[in-house]
N, CA, C and O atoms as CSV, one atom per row, in Angstrom:
chain,resi,resn,atom,element,x,y,z
A,1,MET,N,N,0.827,-1.184,0.000
A,1,MET,CA,C,0.000,0.000,0.000
A,1,MET,C,C,0.872,1.248,0.000
A,1,MET,O,O,1.945,1.253,0.603
A,2,LEU,N,N,0.435,2.272,-0.650
A,2,LEU,CA,C,1.173,3.524,-0.752
A,2,LEU,C,C,0.344,4.648,-0.131
A,2,LEU,O,O,-0.265,5.427,-0.865
A,3,PRO,N,N,0.302,4.754,1.179
A,3,PRO,CA,C,-0.602,5.712,1.813
A,3,PRO,C,C,-0.330,7.170,1.457
A,3,PRO,O,O,-1.270,7.950,1.303
A,4,VAL,N,N,0.923,7.543,1.327
A,4,VAL,CA,C,1.233,8.939,1.013
A,4,VAL,C,C,0.766,9.268,-0.403
A,4,VAL,O,O,0.045,10.242,-0.620
A,5,THR,N,N,1.178,8.457,-1.347
A,5,THR,CA,C,0.814,8.703,-2.741
A,5,THR,C,C,-0.691,8.619,-2.942
A,5,THR,O,O,-1.270,9.425,-3.671
A,6,LEU,N,N,-1.331,7.638,-2.294
A,6,LEU,CA,C,-2.785,7.514,-2.420
A,6,LEU,C,C,-3.495,8.766,-1.910
A,6,LEU,O,O,-4.465,9.221,-2.517
A,7,THR,N,N,-3.026,9.312,-0.820
A,7,THR,CA,C,-3.633,10.525,-0.259
A,7,THR,C,C,-3.521,11.684,-1.240
A,7,THR,O,O,-4.499,12.389,-1.490
A,8,PHE,N,N,-2.322,11.881,-1.797
A,8,PHE,CA,C,-2.141,13.012,-2.710
A,8,PHE,C,C,-2.772,12.755,-4.073
A,8,PHE,O,O,-3.159,13.702,-4.757
A,9,ALA,N,N,-2.882,11.493,-4.482
A,9,ALA,CA,C,-3.600,11.189,-5.727
A,9,ALA,C,C,-5.081,11.526,-5.557
A,9,ALA,O,O,-5.706,12.068,-6.468
A,10,GLY,N,N,-5.634,11.207,-4.400
A,10,GLY,CA,C,-7.022,11.579,-4.123
A,10,GLY,C,C,-7.209,13.081,-4.107
A,10,GLY,O,O,-8.175,13.601,-4.666
A,11,ALA,N,N,-6.284,13.779,-3.466
A,11,ALA,CA,C,-6.348,15.247,-3.435
A,11,ALA,C,C,-6.251,15.810,-4.852
A,11,ALA,O,O,-6.972,16.745,-5.201
A,12,ALA,N,N,-5.365,15.247,-5.663
A,12,ALA,CA,C,-5.206,15.719,-7.039
A,12,ALA,C,C,-6.486,15.498,-7.846
A,12,ALA,O,O,-6.869,16.345,-8.653
A,13,ALA,N,N,-7.138,14.372,-7.628
A,13,ALA,CA,C,-8.399,14.102,-8.333
A,13,ALA,C,C,-9.459,15.135,-7.950
A,13,ALA,O,O,-10.201,15.618,-8.806
A,14,LEU,N,N,-9.524,15.465,-6.675
A,14,LEU,CA,C,-10.497,16.470,-6.227
A,14,LEU,C,C,-10.175,17.850,-6.798
A,14,LEU,O,O,-11.077,18.581,-7.208
A,15,ILE,N,N,-8.901,18.202,-6.825
A,15,ILE,CA,C,-8.508,19.490,-7.411
A,15,ILE,C,C,-8.866,19.525,-8.894
A,15,ILE,O,O,-9.356,20.537,-9.394
A,16,ASN,N,N,-8.623,18.430,-9.588
A,16,ASN,CA,C,-8.937,18.385,-11.013
A,16,ASN,C,C,-10.441,18.540,-11.246
A,16,ASN,O,O,-10.861,19.228,-12.177
A,17,LEU,N,N,-11.243,17.902,-10.404
A,17,LEU,CA,C,-12.694,18.078,-10.521
A,17,LEU,C,C,-13.090,19.525,-10.267
A,17,LEU,O,O,-13.924,20.081,-10.982
A,18,TRP,N,N,-12.492,20.132,-9.251
A,18,TRP,CA,C,-12.798,21.532,-8.950
A,18,TRP,C,C,-12.424,22.426,-10.137
A,18,TRP,O,O,-13.178,23.329,-10.499
A,19,LEU,N,N,-11.272,22.174,-10.733
A,19,LEU,CA,C,-10.862,22.945,-11.900
A,19,LEU,C,C,-11.863,22.765,-13.045
A,19,LEU,O,O,-12.187,23.723,-13.746
A,20,ALA,N,N,-12.347,21.541,-13.230
A,20,ALA,CA,C,-13.332,21.272,-14.286
A,20,ALA,C,C,-14.643,21.989,-14.007
A,20,ALA,O,O,-15.229,22.571,-14.919
A,21,PHE,N,N,-15.116,21.960,-12.760
A,21,PHE,CA,C,-16.371,22.628,-12.410
A,21,PHE,C,C,-16.284,24.132,-12.647
A,21,PHE,O,O,-17.260,24.756,-13.061
A,22,ARG,N,N,-15.109,24.714,-12.384
A,22,ARG,CA,C,-14.926,26.147,-12.623
A,22,ARG,C,C,-15.048,26.474,-14.111
A,22,ARG,O,O,-15.544,27.540,-14.477
A,23,ILE,N,N,-14.604,25.574,-14.950
A,23,ILE,CA,C,-14.705,25.757,-16.397
A,23,ILE,C,C,-16.162,25.626,-16.842
A,23,ILE,O,O,-16.668,26.451,-17.603
A,24,VAL,N,N,-16.821,24.586,-16.361
A,24,VAL,CA,C,-18.208,24.333,-16.755
A,24,VAL,C,C,-19.111,25.496,-16.356
A,24,VAL,O,O,-20.023,25.855,-17.100
A,25,ALA,N,N,-18.865,26.084,-15.192
A,25,ALA,CA,C,-19.694,27.213,-14.750
A,25,ALA,C,C,-19.624,28.366,-15.747
A,25,ALA,O,O,-20.641,28.987,-16.057
A,26,ILE,N,N,-18.429,28.649,-16.246
A,26,ILE,CA,C,-18.279,29.740,-17.221
A,26,ILE,C,C,-18.881,29.341,-18.567
A,26,ILE,O,O,-19.505,30.163,-19.237
A,27,ARG,N,N,-18.696,28.089,-18.960
A,27,ARG,CA,C,-19.272,27.617,-20.223
A,27,ARG,C,C,-20.800,27.763,-20.204
A,27,ARG,O,O,-21.399,28.203,-21.186
A,28,ARG,N,N,-21.415,27.394,-19.092
A,28,ARG,CA,C,-22.875,27.459,-19.002
A,28,ARG,C,C,-23.380,28.898,-19.047
A,28,ARG,O,O,-24.313,29.206,-19.788
A,29,THR,N,N,-22.770,29.774,-18.259
A,29,THR,CA,C,-23.247,31.164,-18.241
A,29,THR,C,C,-22.971,31.871,-19.560
A,29,THR,O,O,-23.753,32.720,-19.987
A,30,GLY,N,N,-21.856,31.522,-20.210
A,30,GLY,CA,C,-21.511,32.161,-21.485
A,30,GLY,C,C,-22.009,31.410,-22.695
A,30,GLY,O,O,-21.798,31.840,-23.828
A,31,LYS,N,N,-22.679,30.274,-22.462
A,31,LYS,CA,C,-23.187,29.427,-23.549
A,31,LYS,C,C,-22.087,29.078,-24.548
A,31,LYS,O,O,-22.265,29.203,-25.760
A,32,VAL,N,N,-20.947,28.638,-24.012
A,32,VAL,CA,C,-19.798,28.246,-24.839
A,32,VAL,C,C,-19.719,26.727,-24.835
A,32,VAL,O,O,-19.424,26.116,-23.808
A,33,LEU,N,N,-19.984,26.120,-25.989
A,33,LEU,CA,C,-19.971,24.663,-26.079
A,33,LEU,C,C,-18.566,24.131,-26.361
A,33,LEU,O,O,-18.149,23.136,-25.769
A,34,HIS,N,N,-17.845,24.782,-27.249
A,34,HIS,CA,C,-16.505,24.343,-27.644
A,34,HIS,C,C,-15.538,25.512,-27.557
A,34,HIS,O,O,-15.935,26.669,-27.694
A,35,GLY,N,N,-14.273,25.206,-27.330
A,35,GLY,CA,C,-13.254,26.249,-27.309
A,35,GLY,C,C,-13.421,27.180,-26.129
A,35,GLY,O,O,-14.010,26.823,-25.108
A,36,ASP,N,N,-12.885,28.396,-26.291
A,36,ASP,CA,C,-12.934,29.360,-25.187
A,36,ASP,C,C,-13.939,30.486,-25.419
A,36,ASP,O,O,-14.124,31.333,-24.545
A,37,GLY,N,N,-14.591,30.507,-26.586
A,37,GLY,CA,C,-15.592,31.528,-26.871
A,37,GLY,C,C,-15.057,32.950,-26.757
A,37,GLY,O,O,-15.811,33.882,-26.478
A,38,ASN,N,N,-13.751,33.114,-26.975
A,38,ASN,CA,C,-13.082,34.420,-26.831
A,38,ASN,C,C,-13.271,35.024,-25.437
A,38,ASN,O,O,-13.264,36.244,-25.270
A,39,ASN,N,N,-13.437,34.161,-24.453
A,39,ASN,CA,C,-13.590,34.597,-23.073
A,39,ASN,C,C,-12.239,34.407,-22.365
A,39,ASN,O,O,-11.818,33.271,-22.150
A,40,PRO,N,N,-11.561,35.492,-22.004
A,40,PRO,CA,C,-10.228,35.374,-21.394
A,40,PRO,C,C,-10.234,34.579,-20.079
A,40,PRO,O,O,-9.288,33.841,-19.805
A,41,LEU,N,N,-11.275,34.719,-19.277
A,41,LEU,CA,C,-11.326,33.971,-18.022
A,41,LEU,C,C,-11.503,32.484,-18.283
A,41,LEU,O,O,-10.883,31.657,-17.615
A,42,LEU,N,N,-12.345,32.139,-19.248
A,42,LEU,CA,C,-12.525,30.736,-19.608
A,42,LEU,C,C,-11.215,30.155,-20.132
A,42,LEU,O,O,-10.838,29.042,-19.764
A,43,LEU,N,N,-10.532,30.889,-20.974
A,43,LEU,CA,C,-9.252,30.426,-21.503
A,43,LEU,C,C,-8.241,30.197,-20.384
A,43,LEU,O,O,-7.548,29.180,-20.380
A,44,SER,N,N,-8.148,31.117,-19.443
A,44,SER,CA,C,-7.162,30.950,-18.369
A,44,SER,C,C,-7.544,29.790,-17.458
A,44,SER,O,O,-6.663,29.094,-16.954
A,45,ARG,N,N,-8.815,29.571,-17.238
A,45,ARG,CA,C,-9.224,28.424,-16.414
A,45,ARG,C,C,-8.997,27.105,-17.139
A,45,ARG,O,O,-8.636,26.104,-16.521
A,46,MET,N,N,-9.209,27.106,-18.440
A,46,MET,CA,C,-8.907,25.905,-19.223
A,46,MET,C,C,-7.410,25.595,-19.152
A,46,MET,O,O,-7.017,24.440,-18.988
A,47,ARG,N,N,-6.581,26.630,-19.277
A,47,ARG,CA,C,-5.134,26.438,-19.207
A,47,ARG,C,C,-4.704,26.013,-17.805
A,47,ARG,O,O,-3.777,25.216,-17.663
A,48,ALA,N,N,-5.356,26.529,-16.777
A,48,ALA,CA,C,-5.018,26.132,-15.408
A,48,ALA,C,C,-5.263,24.635,-15.223
A,48,ALA,O,O,-4.447,23.941,-14.616
A,49,GLN,N,N,-6.385,24.137,-15.746
A,49,GLN,CA,C,-6.651,22.707,-15.630
A,49,GLN,C,C,-5.676,21.902,-16.478
A,49,GLN,O,O,-5.148,20.887,-16.023
A,50,SER,N,N,-5.437,22.343,-17.692
A,50,SER,CA,C,-4.496,21.630,-18.559
A,50,SER,C,C,-3.110,21.590,-17.926
A,50,SER,O,O,-2.430,20.564,-17.960
A,51,ASN,N,N,-2.703,22.707,-17.354
A,51,ASN,CA,C,-1.400,22.774,-16.713
A,51,ASN,C,C,-1.329,21.809,-15.539
A,51,ASN,O,O,-0.317,21.134,-15.349
A,52,PHE,N,N,-2.390,21.739,-14.755
A,52,PHE,CA,C,-2.439,20.794,-13.636
A,52,PHE,C,C,-2.280,19.368,-14.140
A,52,PHE,O,O,-1.511,18.584,-13.585
A,53,VAL,N,N,-3.014,19.041,-15.197
A,53,VAL,CA,C,-2.976,17.690,-15.755
A,53,VAL,C,C,-1.603,17.367,-16.359
A,53,VAL,O,O,-1.221,16.200,-16.438
A,54,GLU,N,N,-0.875,18.382,-16.778
A,54,GLU,CA,C,0.463,18.168,-17.333
A,54,GLU,C,C,1.481,17.805,-16.252
A,54,GLU,O,O,2.416,17.052,-16.526
A,55,TYR,N,N,1.323,18.315,-15.042
A,55,TYR,CA,C,2.309,18.099,-13.985
A,55,TYR,C,C,1.930,17.005,-12.987
A,55,TYR,O,O,2.801,16.257,-12.542
A,56,ALA,N,N,0.670,16.897,-12.631
A,56,ALA,CA,C,0.254,15.963,-11.579
A,56,ALA,C,C,0.668,14.516,-11.846
A,56,ALA,O,O,1.145,13.860,-10.920
A,57,PRO,N,N,0.511,13.982,-13.061
A,57,PRO,CA,C,0.901,12.583,-13.262
A,57,PRO,C,C,2.394,12.322,-12.996
A,57,PRO,O,O,2.742,11.318,-12.375
A,58,PHE,N,N,3.259,13.205,-13.455
A,58,PHE,CA,C,4.687,13.017,-13.212
A,58,PHE,C,C,4.991,13.005,-11.722
A,58,PHE,O,O,5.726,12.147,-11.234
A,59,VAL,N,N,4.422,13.963,-11.007
A,59,VAL,CA,C,4.669,14.061,-9.572
A,59,VAL,C,C,4.152,12.817,-8.855
A,59,VAL,O,O,4.853,12.250,-8.017
A,60,LEU,N,N,2.940,12.392,-9.176
A,60,LEU,CA,C,2.361,11.231,-8.502
A,60,LEU,C,C,3.091,9.935,-8.833
A,60,LEU,O,O,3.274,9.085,-7.962
A,61,ILE,N,N,3.502,9.783,-10.067
A,61,ILE,CA,C,4.255,8.576,-10.439
A,61,ILE,C,C,5.589,8.533,-9.706
A,61,ILE,O,O,5.970,7.499,-9.159
A,62,LEU,N,N,6.296,9.659,-9.697
A,62,LEU,CA,C,7.572,9.699,-8.980
A,62,LEU,C,C,7.377,9.460,-7.486
A,62,LEU,O,O,8.153,8.730,-6.869
A,63,MET,N,N,6.350,10.067,-6.901
A,63,MET,CA,C,6.082,9.841,-5.480
A,63,MET,C,C,5.819,8.360,-5.203
A,63,MET,O,O,6.336,7.807,-4.232
A,64,ALA,N,N,5.018,7.722,-6.052
A,64,ALA,CA,C,4.691,6.303,-5.851
A,64,ALA,C,C,5.937,5.433,-5.947
A,64,ALA,O,O,6.147,4.542,-5.123
A,65,LEU,N,N,6.756,5.693,-6.951
A,65,LEU,CA,C,7.959,4.878,-7.120
A,65,LEU,C,C,8.940,5.089,-5.969
A,65,LEU,O,O,9.562,4.137,-5.496
A,66,ILE,N,N,9.076,6.323,-5.525
A,66,ILE,CA,C,9.966,6.605,-4.394
A,66,ILE,C,C,9.416,5.957,-3.126
A,66,ILE,O,O,10.173,5.405,-2.327
A,67,GLU,N,N,8.106,6.025,-2.944
A,67,GLU,CA,C,7.501,5.391,-1.772
A,67,GLU,C,C,7.695,3.876,-1.820
A,67,GLU,O,O,8.007,3.261,-0.800
A,68,LEU,N,N,7.517,3.275,-2.985
A,68,LEU,CA,C,7.749,1.839,-3.145
A,68,LEU,C,C,9.206,1.453,-2.867
A,68,LEU,O,O,9.489,0.376,-2.341
A,69,ALA,N,N,10.117,2.353,-3.232
A,69,ALA,CA,C,11.541,2.082,-3.046
A,69,ALA,C,C,11.994,2.342,-1.606
A,69,ALA,O,O,13.167,2.166,-1.276
A,70,GLY,N,N,11.053,2.763,-0.753
A,70,GLY,CA,C,11.403,2.967,0.647
A,70,GLY,C,C,11.833,4.373,0.991
A,70,GLY,O,O,12.461,4.588,2.028
A,71,GLY,N,N,11.505,5.350,0.133
A,71,GLY,CA,C,11.841,6.739,0.419
A,71,GLY,C,C,11.146,7.219,1.683
A,71,GLY,O,O,10.114,6.680,2.081
A,72,SER,N,N,11.712,8.221,2.297
A,72,SER,CA,C,11.192,8.766,3.548
A,72,SER,C,C,9.749,9.249,3.392
A,72,SER,O,O,9.457,10.122,2.575
A,73,LYS,N,N,8.867,8.670,4.181
A,73,LYS,CA,C,7.454,9.067,4.107
A,73,LYS,C,C,7.256,10.505,4.579
A,73,LYS,O,O,6.412,11.221,4.040
A,74,SER,N,N,8.017,10.928,5.568
A,74,SER,CA,C,7.848,12.306,6.045
A,74,SER,C,C,8.258,13.303,4.964
A,74,SER,O,O,7.607,14.337,4.808
A,75,TRP,N,N,9.315,13.016,4.220
A,75,TRP,CA,C,9.711,13.897,3.118
A,75,TRP,C,C,8.666,13.874,2.009
A,75,TRP,O,O,8.373,14.903,1.401
A,76,LEU,N,N,8.105,12.689,1.748
A,76,LEU,CA,C,7.067,12.587,0.722
A,76,LEU,C,C,5.808,13.356,1.132
A,76,LEU,O,O,5.183,14.004,0.291
A,77,TRP,N,N,5.427,13.293,2.417
A,77,TRP,CA,C,4.283,14.081,2.887
A,77,TRP,C,C,4.549,15.566,2.654
A,77,TRP,O,O,3.679,16.297,2.180
A,78,GLY,N,N,5.746,15.995,2.989
A,78,GLY,CA,C,6.093,17.405,2.821
A,78,GLY,C,C,6.078,17.835,1.372
A,78,GLY,O,O,5.520,18.878,1.031
A,79,ILE,N,N,6.686,17.040,0.523
A,79,ILE,CA,C,6.764,17.423,-0.889
A,79,ILE,C,C,5.390,17.350,-1.551
A,79,ILE,O,O,5.081,18.149,-2.434
A,80,GLY,N,N,4.564,16.391,-1.124
A,80,GLY,CA,C,3.197,16.318,-1.635
A,80,GLY,C,C,2.372,17.527,-1.220
A,80,GLY,O,O,1.578,18.045,-2.006
A,81,ALA,N,N,2.561,17.970,0.011
A,81,ALA,CA,C,1.852,19.159,0.494
A,81,ALA,C,C,2.292,20.406,-0.273
A,81,ALA,O,O,1.466,21.240,-0.644
A,82,VAL,N,N,3.597,20.525,-0.505
A,82,VAL,CA,C,4.098,21.677,-1.266
A,82,VAL,C,C,3.523,21.663,-2.674
A,82,VAL,O,O,3.101,22.702,-3.181
A,83,PHE,N,N,3.501,20.500,-3.308
A,83,PHE,CA,C,2.948,20.402,-4.659
A,83,PHE,C,C,1.473,20.809,-4.677
A,83,PHE,O,O,1.047,21.565,-5.550
A,84,THR,N,N,0.702,20.313,-3.724
A,84,THR,CA,C,-0.724,20.622,-3.671
A,84,THR,C,C,-0.956,22.120,-3.498
A,84,THR,O,O,-1.780,22.709,-4.198
A,85,VAL,N,N,-0.242,22.723,-2.582
A,85,VAL,CA,C,-0.368,24.168,-2.369
A,85,VAL,C,C,0.089,24.930,-3.618
A,85,VAL,O,O,-0.549,25.899,-4.028
A,86,ALA,N,N,1.182,24.489,-4.208
A,86,ALA,CA,C,1.708,25.153,-5.409
A,86,ALA,C,C,0.678,25.156,-6.533
A,86,ALA,O,O,0.497,26.169,-7.208
A,87,ARG,N,N,0.014,24.046,-6.733
A,87,ARG,CA,C,-0.975,23.975,-7.810
A,87,ARG,C,C,-2.188,24.839,-7.514
A,87,ARG,O,O,-2.756,25.437,-8.427
A,88,LEU,N,N,-2.594,24.915,-6.254
A,88,LEU,CA,C,-3.728,25.784,-5.902
A,88,LEU,C,C,-3.357,27.252,-6.062
A,88,LEU,O,O,-4.155,28.046,-6.561
A,89,VAL,N,N,-2.162,27.611,-5.646
A,89,VAL,CA,C,-1.693,28.995,-5.783
A,89,VAL,C,C,-1.586,29.367,-7.263
A,89,VAL,O,O,-1.986,30.459,-7.666
A,90,HIS,N,N,-1.046,28.454,-8.062
A,90,HIS,CA,C,-0.926,28.694,-9.495
A,90,HIS,C,C,-2.299,28.916,-10.124
A,90,HIS,O,O,-2.487,29.826,-10.932
A,91,MET,N,N,-3.253,28.071,-9.740
A,91,MET,CA,C,-4.602,28.184,-10.280
A,91,MET,C,C,-5.216,29.542,-9.962
A,91,MET,O,O,-5.837,30.166,-10.822
A,92,LEU,N,N,-5.041,29.994,-8.730
A,92,LEU,CA,C,-5.567,31.315,-8.363
A,92,LEU,C,C,-4.866,32.418,-9.156
A,92,LEU,O,O,-5.496,33.401,-9.547
A,93,GLY,N,N,-3.588,32.258,-9.387
A,93,GLY,CA,C,-2.842,33.231,-10.175
A,93,GLY,C,C,-3.272,33.267,-11.626
A,93,GLY,O,O,-3.182,34.310,-12.274
A,94,MET,N,N,-3.737,32.147,-12.143
A,94,MET,CA,C,-4.202,32.105,-13.533
A,94,MET,C,C,-5.489,32.895,-13.734
A,94,MET,O,O,-5.776,33.323,-14.851
A,95,ASP,N,N,-6.266,33.094,-12.679
A,95,ASP,CA,C,-7.506,33.876,-12.796
A,95,ASP,C,C,-7.239,35.371,-12.940
A,95,ASP,O,O,-8.085,36.107,-13.448
A,96,ALA,N,N,-6.077,35.819,-12.499
A,96,ALA,CA,C,-5.771,37.252,-12.522
A,96,ALA,C,C,-5.604,37.736,-13.961
A,96,ALA,O,O,-5.076,37.022,-14.813
A,97,GLN,N,N,-6.061,38.949,-14.212
A,97,GLN,CA,C,-5.931,39.525,-15.547
A,97,GLN,C,C,-4.558,40.164,-15.757
A,97,GLN,O,O,-4.171,40.450,-16.890
A,98,LYS,N,N,-3.825,40.385,-14.668
A,98,LYS,CA,C,-2.473,40.939,-14.739
A,98,LYS,C,C,-1.498,39.929,-14.142
A,98,LYS,O,O,-1.868,39.098,-13.312
A,99,GLN,N,N,-0.246,40.018,-14.583
A,99,GLN,CA,C,0.784,39.151,-14.031
A,99,GLN,C,C,0.965,39.476,-12.551
A,99,GLN,O,O,1.200,40.628,-12.187
A,100,GLY,N,N,0.857,38.474,-11.715
A,100,GLY,CA,C,1.031,38.652,-10.282
A,100,GLY,C,C,1.909,37.554,-9.725
A,100,GLY,O,O,2.339,36.666,-10.463
A,101,PRO,N,N,2.179,37.602,-8.436
A,101,PRO,CA,C,3.110,36.644,-7.851
A,101,PRO,C,C,2.546,35.228,-7.699
A,101,PRO,O,O,3.316,34.268,-7.674
A,102,LEU,N,N,1.227,35.078,-7.597
A,102,LEU,CA,C,0.672,33.746,-7.329
A,102,LEU,C,C,1.011,32.744,-8.430
A,102,LEU,O,O,1.449,31.628,-8.151
A,103,ARG,N,N,0.809,33.140,-9.650
A,103,ARG,CA,C,1.087,32.228,-10.768
A,103,ARG,C,C,2.555,31.848,-10.808
A,103,ARG,O,O,2.892,30.678,-10.988
A,104,SER,N,N,3.425,32.827,-10.640
A,104,SER,CA,C,4.870,32.563,-10.684
A,104,SER,C,C,5.324,31.693,-9.517
A,104,SER,O,O,6.103,30.757,-9.696
A,105,VAL,N,N,4.833,32.008,-8.328
A,105,VAL,CA,C,5.201,31.213,-7.154
A,105,VAL,C,C,4.718,29.779,-7.317
A,105,VAL,O,O,5.454,28.836,-7.027
A,106,GLY,N,N,3.489,29.614,-7.779
A,106,GLY,CA,C,2.953,28.270,-8.009
A,106,GLY,C,C,3.765,27.485,-9.010
A,106,GLY,O,O,4.053,26.307,-8.798
A,107,ALA,N,N,4.139,28.134,-10.109
A,107,ALA,CA,C,4.938,27.463,-11.135
A,107,ALA,C,C,6.322,27.101,-10.603
A,107,ALA,O,O,6.793,25.980,-10.800
A,108,LEU,N,N,6.972,28.048,-9.930
A,108,LEU,CA,C,8.321,27.787,-9.408
A,108,LEU,C,C,8.323,26.671,-8.374
A,108,LEU,O,O,9.218,25.826,-8.376
A,109,LEU,N,N,7.331,26.659,-7.490
A,109,LEU,CA,C,7.253,25.584,-6.497
A,109,LEU,C,C,6.991,24.232,-7.165
A,109,LEU,O,O,7.550,23.214,-6.757
A,110,THR,N,N,6.147,24.228,-8.183
A,110,THR,CA,C,5.876,22.985,-8.913
A,110,THR,C,C,7.151,22.458,-9.557
A,110,THR,O,O,7.451,21.267,-9.475
A,111,TRP,N,N,7.899,23.351,-10.198
A,111,TRP,CA,C,9.157,22.927,-10.826
A,111,TRP,C,C,10.147,22.421,-9.785
A,111,TRP,O,O,10.857,21.443,-10.022
A,112,ALA,N,N,10.196,23.085,-8.635
A,112,ALA,CA,C,11.104,22.660,-7.568
A,112,ALA,C,C,10.732,21.257,-7.076
A,112,ALA,O,O,11.606,20.421,-6.849
A,113,VAL,N,N,9.437,21.009,-6.914
A,113,VAL,CA,C,8.977,19.684,-6.485
A,113,VAL,C,C,9.343,18.640,-7.524
A,113,VAL,O,O,9.873,17.582,-7.184
A,114,LEU,N,N,9.067,18.926,-8.785
A,114,LEU,CA,C,9.367,17.960,-9.847
A,114,LEU,C,C,10.870,17.690,-9.934
A,114,LEU,O,O,11.286,16.542,-10.092
A,115,LEU,N,N,11.677,18.732,-9.831
A,115,LEU,CA,C,13.127,18.561,-9.847
A,115,LEU,C,C,13.598,17.728,-8.657
A,115,LEU,O,O,14.405,16.812,-8.818
A,116,ALA,N,N,13.096,18.045,-7.463
A,116,ALA,CA,C,13.496,17.300,-6.268
A,116,ALA,C,C,13.127,15.823,-6.389
A,116,ALA,O,O,13.931,14.950,-6.062
A,117,LEU,N,N,11.914,15.548,-6.857
A,117,LEU,CA,C,11.497,14.151,-7.020
A,117,LEU,C,C,12.320,13.440,-8.085
A,117,LEU,O,O,12.677,12.275,-7.914
A,118,ALA,N,N,12.622,14.125,-9.178
A,118,ALA,CA,C,13.419,13.524,-10.247
A,118,ALA,C,C,14.818,13.165,-9.745
A,118,ALA,O,O,15.311,12.064,-9.987
A,119,VAL,N,N,15.444,14.102,-9.047
A,119,VAL,CA,C,16.796,13.846,-8.521
A,119,VAL,C,C,16.753,12.721,-7.494
A,119,VAL,O,O,17.621,11.848,-7.492
A,120,TRP,N,N,15.750,12.737,-6.625
A,120,TRP,CA,C,15.599,11.709,-5.599
A,120,TRP,C,C,15.418,10.336,-6.261
A,120,TRP,O,O,16.039,9.357,-5.845
A,121,ALA,N,N,14.576,10.268,-7.281
A,121,ALA,CA,C,14.346,8.999,-7.982
A,121,ALA,C,C,15.613,8.512,-8.668
A,121,ALA,O,O,15.922,7.321,-8.622
A,122,ILE,N,N,16.343,9.411,-9.297
A,122,ILE,CA,C,17.598,9.025,-9.953
A,122,ILE,C,C,18.603,8.526,-8.912
A,122,ILE,O,O,19.312,7.545,-9.136
A,123,TRP,N,N,18.652,9.215,-7.776
A,123,TRP,CA,C,19.572,8.805,-6.704
A,123,TRP,C,C,19.234,7.397,-6.211
A,123,TRP,O,O,20.120,6.550,-6.091
A,124,ILE,N,N,17.967,7.151,-5.928
A,124,ILE,CA,C,17.560,5.824,-5.445
A,124,ILE,C,C,17.856,4.768,-6.510
A,124,ILE,O,O,18.371,3.691,-6.209
A,125,GLY,N,N,17.523,5.095,-7.749
A,125,GLY,CA,C,17.739,4.135,-8.833
A,125,GLY,C,C,19.197,3.818,-9.087
A,125,GLY,O,O,19.528,2.700,-9.482
A,126,SER,N,N,20.067,4.777,-8.869
A,126,SER,CA,C,21.490,4.548,-9.139
A,126,SER,C,C,22.255,4.080,-7.897
A,126,SER,O,O,23.441,3.763,-7.992
A,127,HIS,N,N,21.597,4.032,-6.740
A,127,HIS,CA,C,22.208,3.564,-5.505
A,127,HIS,C,C,21.303,2.536,-4.816
A,127,HIS,O,O,20.813,2.770,-3.711
A,128,PRO,N,N,21.089,1.400,-5.483
A,128,PRO,CA,C,20.198,0.407,-4.868
A,128,PRO,C,C,20.811,-0.131,-3.581
A,128,PRO,O,O,22.030,-0.114,-3.412
A,129,PRO,N,N,19.963,-0.607,-2.674
A,129,PRO,CA,C,20.503,-1.170,-1.438
A,129,PRO,C,C,21.338,-2.418,-1.719
A,129,PRO,O,O,21.123,-3.125,-2.703
A,130,ALA,N,N,22.267,-2.658,-0.853
A,130,ALA,CA,C,23.119,-3.843,-1.016
A,130,ALA,C,C,22.246,-5.090,-0.943
A,130,ALA,O,O,21.333,-5.169,-0.121
A,131,THR,N,N,22.524,-6.044,-1.790
A,131,THR,CA,C,21.778,-7.286,-1.779
A,131,THR,C,C,22.604,-8.355,-1.102
A,131,THR,O,O,23.835,-8.318,-1.089
A,132,ILE,N,N,21.895,-9.295,-0.549
A,132,ILE,CA,C,22.561,-10.428,0.114
A,132,ILE,C,C,22.651,-11.562,-0.899
A,132,ILE,O,O,21.658,-11.953,-1.512
A,133,HIS,N,N,23.845,-12.070,-1.057
A,133,HIS,CA,C,24.063,-13.189,-1.998
A,133,HIS,C,C,24.182,-14.478,-1.203
A,133,HIS,O,O,25.013,-14.592,-0.302
A,134,TYR,N,N,23.358,-15.431,-1.540
A,134,TYR,CA,C,23.406,-16.740,-0.892
A,134,TYR,C,C,24.109,-17.718,-1.821
A,134,TYR,O,O,23.930,-17.686,-3.038
A,135,LEU,N,N,24.905,-18.579,-1.223
A,135,LEU,CA,C,25.617,-19.600,-2.009
A,135,LEU,C,C,24.769,-20.802,-2.256
A,135,LEU,O,O,25.216,-21.751,-2.900
């Protein structure tokens, strides 16, 4: 069982649903069936969801593999929390009509999480635990 990854995968699914509901609300009020209907807010919300979907699978897969390999659960809880907050902050920043700090902070934290997980996974993969050889 992967309790850390399962928790954050569930959280990611809920965030993705919330992002979708925010899009549908604008589509319904603006009667936009396809595309963005030249609505800047709809476009930014669509991109916020797409951006989430672009990063979440990589993060969750790396977290699961690191957890399976025996990586520190406390570090995984921390990095999962940072990723979740980063994606929420980024999403709020995408709603702004002007460039603000939320979008940038969210993106930078997401990249930092992905980089940390990638390096951690490479480290574990290139330094497997010593095996016992039986004669």
